[in-house]
Amino acid sequence: MSQTTTERPAGKRPTSALGRAADWADERYTASRFVRSSLNKVFPDNWSFMMGEIALYSFIILLLTGTYLAFFFDPSMTEVRYDGSYSLLRGVEMSRAFDSTLNISFEVRGGLLMRQIHHWAALLFVAAMVAHMLRVFFTGGFRKPREVNWLLGVGLLTFGILEGFAGYSLPDDLLSGTGLRIAYAIMLSIPIVGTWVAFAVFGSEFPGVDIIPRLYIAHVLLIPGIILALIAVHVGLVVLQKHTQFPGPGRREDNVVGERMYPLYGAKGGGFFFLVFGVLAALAGLFQINPIWLYGPYNPAQVSSGSQPDWYMGFLDGSTRIFPAWEIRFWNYTISPLIWPTVVLPGILFTLLALYPFIEARMTKDRSVHHLLQRPRDVPVRTSLGAMALSFYFVLLISGGNDIIADKFDISLNAMTWIGRISLIVLPPLAYSATYLLCLGLQRHDREVLEHGVETGIIKRLPSGEFIEVHQPLGPVDEHGHGELEYAGAPVPKRMNRLTNPGKKAIGFLRQVPDPGEAPDLGSEAGETDQQATELAGRPKNPD
Amino acid sequence: MTERPSTTKGRRPRSRMRRRITGALALAAALGSVGVAYATVAAAATPKAQTVAAANAPANEPVDVRKGRQLYETSCITCHGQNLQGVLDRGPSLIGVGSASVYFQVSTGRMPATQQGAQIPQKKAKFDEDQTQQLAAYVQSVGGGPQIPTGDLRGTDANLAEGGELFRLNCASCHNFAGRGGALSAGKYAPSLDDASDKVIWTAMLSGPQNMPVFSDNQLTTEQKQAITNYIQTLTAQKDPGGSSIGRLGPVPEGLVIWVVGIGAIMLMILWIGAKS
Amino acid sequence: MTDAVRPPSTREQHDPPGEIDLETYRDLTLEERAALGTELDGVEIVHRRERFPVPGTKAEKRAERAVAACFVLAFLGAVAFVVCYVVLPWQYDINSTSYTWFTPVLGVTMALSLIGFGVGAILWAKLLITEEETVQERHSGRSTPEARATTVAVLTDGIAMTGLARRSVLQRALGLSVLALGALAIVPLGGLIKKPRDALFVTGWSTGVRLMNGNRRLIRPGDIEAGGIETVFPATPDGLSTQVVADSVVLLIRLRPGQVVRARPGQQDFGWEDYVAYSKICTHAGCPASLYEQQTGRLLCPCHQSQFDLLQDAKPVFGPAARPLPKLAITVDDEGYFVAKGDFTEPIGPSFWERK
C-alpha cells in the first residue's frame, strides 16, 4: 500500500497513481481495512497444503478452456455426414456433437491443444481433489470446527465426478456412447422407479435425441455453477476459520505460523498457478488424450474391446465387473444385479465418507476444537481405516482396467476377475493390520528417540568391555540419562544432521540458533502445559 | 498412396512377464523342433514311408506343390497326418482349410506350433515367403478351401471411411478401436494388428484362425476386405496428431499418466516450493 | 442462553485502530508503518530477514539473474508459441506427417512459457523477497457472550414483532402457501416424465422382417461360413437408424460343424439349421456383447466381461450377467432370405423392475 493512502486523514491528496486509485476505492467502499487484513493473511508453509490449490487452479483452467471449446461445439444429435479433413471418417454418418468435436480437433487451429488441455485438466481436477482429501483425512483436518467444510469437499468431489462424466459423454463417440448406455442401464436397474428415471433423463428409450443437449447444459451451466458456489463457500470457510497447521515449536491452537499472503505467499501461490497450467499444457502437447477420431462416432451396434471410463469412474466400472451375477426375481418384478455395484455401493461409500468426521467424533467422544493437525502415526485407528478404504478403492480401480492388464501382462481375464473378487475381501483387513503395526512401530521409535536420544554412530567401549553406541539426548535428562521431553505431535529428529533443523522454521529455533551439539528444547516450546502436550500427541482433550 | 510414409514401426516394449513367457516358448520351440526333426528323419529313413510319400505324389505335380509336399513331410506330417487328415490329440485336419489358412498360420510363425491349444502364439516364422507359398499350394492342392488373395489388397483411399465402419462393426470388438488387440475369455486374446501385413489380414478374415470368426467373400466382399485392410494399415501407420499415443488403449493409460506424470510432476514442484532455498 | 451470565471472555477482541498520532506516524520508517498495519490485523512478524543484507553482492546478482532468466524464458516460450501457431502446418493431411508436430510444439512452448513464468515468480519469492516468519492470532470458537445473547435477543424479538407465535391461523396459512410454492418449483419438472412401459418390451423385429447387414444387404444362408458371425438389423426403412439399432441389433452366428446348441424349452425351433441369432445387447449393462470365440462358442462382452456360452443357448457362464441373451426366432423365406419369425419373446438388454 502506498503510504499516501494512510496519510489521507491529514488531508493531503495522494500523489502516486496507485495511491489515487486506492483513495478512489476507499472513499467509496471503505476498503482499506479489508484490503490490509487480506494482504496480511498468514498461510502456513507446508507442501501438503498446496494440493487443494491444484484442484482450484485446474478448475479455473477448465473454465477458460471450456469456454473456448464452447465457441465451436454443437451439442446436437442431428445426424450429419462428415465432410472434414480427417479422411478416415469422411462420409460417415454421425451426430453434430461428434462432427463438431472432430472440427475442433482438425479444423480449428490450436483446437486440439485446447481439447487436450481441457481433458487433462478434468482428470487432474478430480485427482487433485482426491489427493487433497487424503491429506485432510490422514492429518485429521476434518475435525471440529471443519466438519462442514469436509462435507462441502465431499460434495465437490461428487459434483466433480458428475461434471467429468457429463463432459466425457458430450462428443458422442463410440467409447462415451457405450458409457452412456451403461448409465442408462444403471438408471433402469433402480427398483420401482428405474424405468421412469431413465426415461425422464433420456427423454425416451435409449438413446433418443435429448441426452447430449441435456448433458451439455448440465456440463456448462448447472454443475459448474454448483461447483463454483461450493468452492466459494469452501474457500470462504478456510479464510474465516484460517488454515490448520502441523504442531511444532511455536505453533498453537490459537495461532497460525507461516508467511503473509502479501508479498511472499502470493508470489509462491500465484507462481504455482502457472506451474499447474504449464504441466497441463505439457501433458496436452505430449500425450494424446481421448482421440475420438480413433473411436469413431457412437453406434449402438459397435463396441471396442477394452472399453473403460475415465479414471475417476474406474472404481465403479471395477465394482461392476467383479460383482457376481445376483439377480433377484419375485412375483413379476426383477432387481437387476447392476444396482448393487453401481448405486448401492457408491451410495454407501460416499455416505461413509461424508459422515466420517461425525462418526469419529462420536467414537472418540472428542468434542473439542482442533486447529493443530495430527501425524498419521499418532492416530493409528484412523490411519489404518484410511489405508483399508484406500486398498478397497484401489482393488476396484484396478479391476476397472482388468482387461487391459490381462492383455498386457498375459494373465487370464477370468483370473483377473477372481483376483479382484478375492483381493476386495482379503486386502483391506491386511492393509488395516499392516498400517496399524507400522503406526505403532513409528510411534515407538519416536518415543525411543525422545527417551534415549539420537544415534550418533559413535561406538564407545565401556570399562566392562561392552560396546555401546553413544546417543545424543534431545533435551534435559533425568538421573538415568533418560530424556524428559514429552512427545508433542511434531516430527522428532532421528539423525544427527536433523538436530539443527527440527520442524521447519520454528520460532524458538530461528530466534536463537543453537549450536549443533545443543539440542533444541522441543517440549517446553510446544507443550506448555500437560493438557496441551497430551492433545498434541494425538489424544483428545478431556471433554468438558 | 505412394507418398504415404513408410509403415515401419518400432516393436513395442515388452513386459518382463512377457519376456519370460516368450523365452520359455522359444526354448520349448527349440526343443520341439529338434524332436520333430528327429522324428521326420527317422520316418524318412524307413523305406515304407518313402513309398507312401512317393505314392501320394501325382505324376504331373507342379513344382511348388511338390516342394510344399516335401516341406509338409518334414515339418507338419507328425501332427496333421500323411493325408492332412489330422492326428488325434495332436493337430486338426487340414482338408478344406485352404491356402489362406496355411499362409496365415505359417507366415506369422504360429505353425509349426510347439504345442496344441486354443491360443497358439505368434512367433518368428520358420519358413520364408516362398516356402510358405509352397506349403500353402500343397495343402490347397489336396483339400481345397479359401485361397491366398492376390492382386490389389487395399483399393483406393476412397474406401477408408467404409473400411472404418466395417472395422468398428466387425473387428474392433476384439482387436480394439485402433487394432491394438485385447483380452478374450480365460487367457485367450485377440492379437495386435500392428505388424500384420495385408495378406495376413486377408487370410485371417478368410480362414478364421483359432477363435476368430470366418468372414467369407460372400459376407464381406473383396471391396469390403480391401477397405478394412486399407483402414487398418492406414490407421496403424498413421502418426498421432495430439502427441504420444500412450498405447492407443483408451482411458487406462490416460489415468496412469495423470497420476504418475501429472500429479507426480506437480508434487515435485510443490516439494521444491516448500523446500528452503 | 446460559452463556450470557458467564464472565466476559478474557480473550481480547480486536481493538479498532485508534486515532493514529500523526506526528509519531510521520517519524516511522516504512517498515515500521507496515508493522503497525500487521499488528492491527493481529499478525506479528516474529522474524524478518533481508535475503541479501549487503546489496550488490555476487550472490544477489546471481539470484537476480536466475529470476530474470526465468521471465526471459517465459517471454521466449510465448513468442515461440505465437510463431509456431502462425507458421507451422496444422491441417490434417493423410499423405503427410508434418501436421503431427503442431499440437506437441504448441503444448511444449506454452508449457515453457507458463512454467518459466511460474518458476520465476516462485524463485523471486524464495531468493529475493525478504524472508519472514509471521504469526497470526486465530480467534476461533464461540463469540463473546454479549454477541451471542444479543443475537438471540434480536432473533426472538423479530419473531415477537411479527406476532407469529400468537397467530396460529396465520402460521397454518403461511405453511400451506410455502408448501404450494415448493410444488410450483417441482411440478413443472413433470415435463420430463415419459411413460416408459411399451418401448422397453418391443424392438424393430416382427414376423416376416428380413435380416440385413450394415450395408443393407439381405442375408442368405450361404453368405456366412461355418464359424462365422454377422451383425444384422431388421430390413425395414429405419432399420439402421440409431434408435432401432439400439434395441434391435442381432448377432447371427453360423456354428461350426459338430457344435450343437442345447436350446431352452419352447425355443427349440428358434434357430435355423446351423444358424442361431441372439440379441447383441448384453443383458447386464447393455453393451454390444460381440467378442465371439468361434471354437469355444463363447461370447464375451467387453464392458464387464460377462461371458455367454452359445452352446448352452447363450447362458451366462462367467461375470456379472445374470440372464441369457434373448434369442431371435429365424427361418428362411420362399425367396431364400433369412426372416424373423417374430419379435423377441422377452425384453432385450439389461434388467429392470417391471421385467418379469
Short mmCIF file of C-alpha atoms in Angstrom, two decimals, chain B residues 1 3-5 118 157 160 162 166 169-170 173-174 183-186 188 207-216 218-219 221 224 234 238-243 269 272-277, chain C residues 51 92 94-97 99-100 103-104 115 118-119 122-123 126-127 213-215 217 222-231 233 256 280 290-298 300 302 307:
data_model
loop_
_atom_site.label_atom_id
_atom_site.label_comp_id
_atom_site.label_asym_id
_atom_site.label_seq_id
_atom_site.Cartn_x
_atom_site.Cartn_y
_atom_site.Cartn_z
CA MET B 1 -0.69 -43.81 -51.82
CA GLU B 3 3.70 -40.68 -50.78
CA ARG B 4 2.40 -42.42 -47.71
CA PRO B 5 5.08 -42.58 -45.01
CA ALA B 118 -6.86 -72.73 -28.19
CA ASP B 157 -8.26 -44.32 -50.25
CA LEU B 160 -11.24 -45.59 -45.89
CA GLU B 162 -16.34 -47.52 -45.25
CA LEU B 166 -16.77 -52.22 -41.16
CA LEU B 169 -18.61 -53.23 -36.57
CA ASN B 170 -16.73 -56.48 -37.17
CA SER B 173 -14.88 -55.57 -30.60
CA CYS B 174 -11.93 -57.96 -30.21
CA ALA B 183 -8.26 -59.97 -23.93
CA LEU B 184 -10.74 -62.75 -24.59
CA SER B 185 -12.14 -65.23 -22.10
CA ALA B 186 -9.93 -67.39 -19.92
CA LYS B 188 -7.21 -66.18 -24.83
CA SER B 207 -9.85 -68.59 -42.75
CA GLY B 208 -10.99 -67.57 -39.26
CA PRO B 209 -7.88 -68.78 -37.44
CA GLN B 210 -8.21 -70.13 -33.93
CA ASN B 211 -11.11 -68.34 -32.24
CA MET B 212 -11.61 -65.64 -34.84
CA PRO B 213 -14.87 -65.93 -36.77
CA VAL B 214 -14.67 -66.50 -40.53
CA PHE B 215 -15.56 -63.65 -42.85
CA SER B 216 -16.09 -65.29 -46.19
CA ASN B 218 -20.00 -63.83 -49.53
CA GLN B 219 -20.19 -61.93 -46.26
CA THR B 221 -16.90 -58.71 -50.43
CA GLN B 224 -15.04 -54.51 -48.32
CA THR B 234 -3.60 -46.53 -42.65
CA GLN B 238 -0.77 -43.00 -39.01
CA LYS B 239 1.10 -40.69 -36.66
CA ASP B 240 -0.96 -39.24 -33.85
CA PRO B 241 -1.74 -35.53 -34.12
CA GLY B 242 -2.00 -34.99 -30.37
CA GLY B 243 1.37 -36.18 -29.11
CA MET B 269 7.17 -28.77 -7.80
CA TRP B 272 10.54 -27.57 -4.37
CA ILE B 273 8.32 -24.63 -3.44
CA GLY B 274 8.22 -25.78 0.19
CA ALA B 275 11.94 -26.53 0.44
CA LYS B 276 14.24 -23.92 1.92
CA SER B 277 16.33 -22.01 -0.53
CA ARG C 51 17.99 -12.21 1.83
CA TYR C 92 -4.58 -32.98 -41.18
CA ILE C 94 -3.34 -38.19 -44.96
CA ASN C 95 -0.26 -38.03 -47.16
CA SER C 96 1.91 -36.13 -44.75
CA THR C 97 3.07 -36.22 -41.18
CA TYR C 99 0.75 -31.72 -39.02
CA THR C 100 1.68 -34.08 -36.17
CA THR C 103 -0.06 -29.68 -31.19
CA PRO C 104 3.04 -31.04 -29.40
CA ILE C 115 6.41 -22.81 -16.25
CA GLY C 118 5.70 -19.63 -12.54
CA VAL C 119 9.23 -20.66 -11.64
CA ILE C 122 8.47 -18.60 -7.05
CA LEU C 123 12.24 -18.15 -7.37
CA LYS C 126 12.48 -17.90 -2.49
CA LEU C 127 15.61 -15.95 -3.42
CA ASN C 213 -26.34 -56.40 -42.66
CA GLY C 214 -24.93 -52.93 -42.04
CA ASN C 215 -24.80 -52.29 -45.80
CA ARG C 217 -27.74 -56.37 -47.94
CA GLY C 222 -24.88 -69.33 -47.95
CA ASP C 223 -23.43 -65.94 -47.03
CA ILE C 224 -21.76 -66.97 -43.82
CA GLU C 225 -19.21 -69.73 -43.49
CA ALA C 226 -19.24 -72.15 -40.60
CA GLY C 227 -17.70 -70.37 -37.64
CA GLY C 228 -18.70 -67.01 -38.98
CA ILE C 229 -20.80 -64.23 -37.49
CA GLU C 230 -22.61 -61.25 -38.87
CA THR C 231 -24.20 -58.29 -37.15
CA PHE C 233 -30.53 -55.45 -38.40
CA ARG C 256 -19.04 -74.93 -36.71
CA LYS C 280 -26.27 -58.33 -29.40
CA SER C 290 -19.82 -59.31 -29.60
CA LEU C 291 -16.45 -60.87 -28.87
CA TYR C 292 -17.26 -64.25 -30.37
CA GLU C 293 -14.86 -67.16 -29.96
CA GLN C 294 -15.85 -69.49 -32.76
CA GLN C 295 -14.05 -72.57 -31.41
CA THR C 296 -15.31 -72.39 -27.84
CA GLY C 297 -18.66 -70.90 -28.75
CA ARG C 298 -18.21 -68.22 -26.09
CA LEU C 300 -17.72 -62.04 -24.35
CA PRO C 302 -16.04 -56.09 -23.48
CA GLN C 307 -19.35 -64.48 -20.88
#
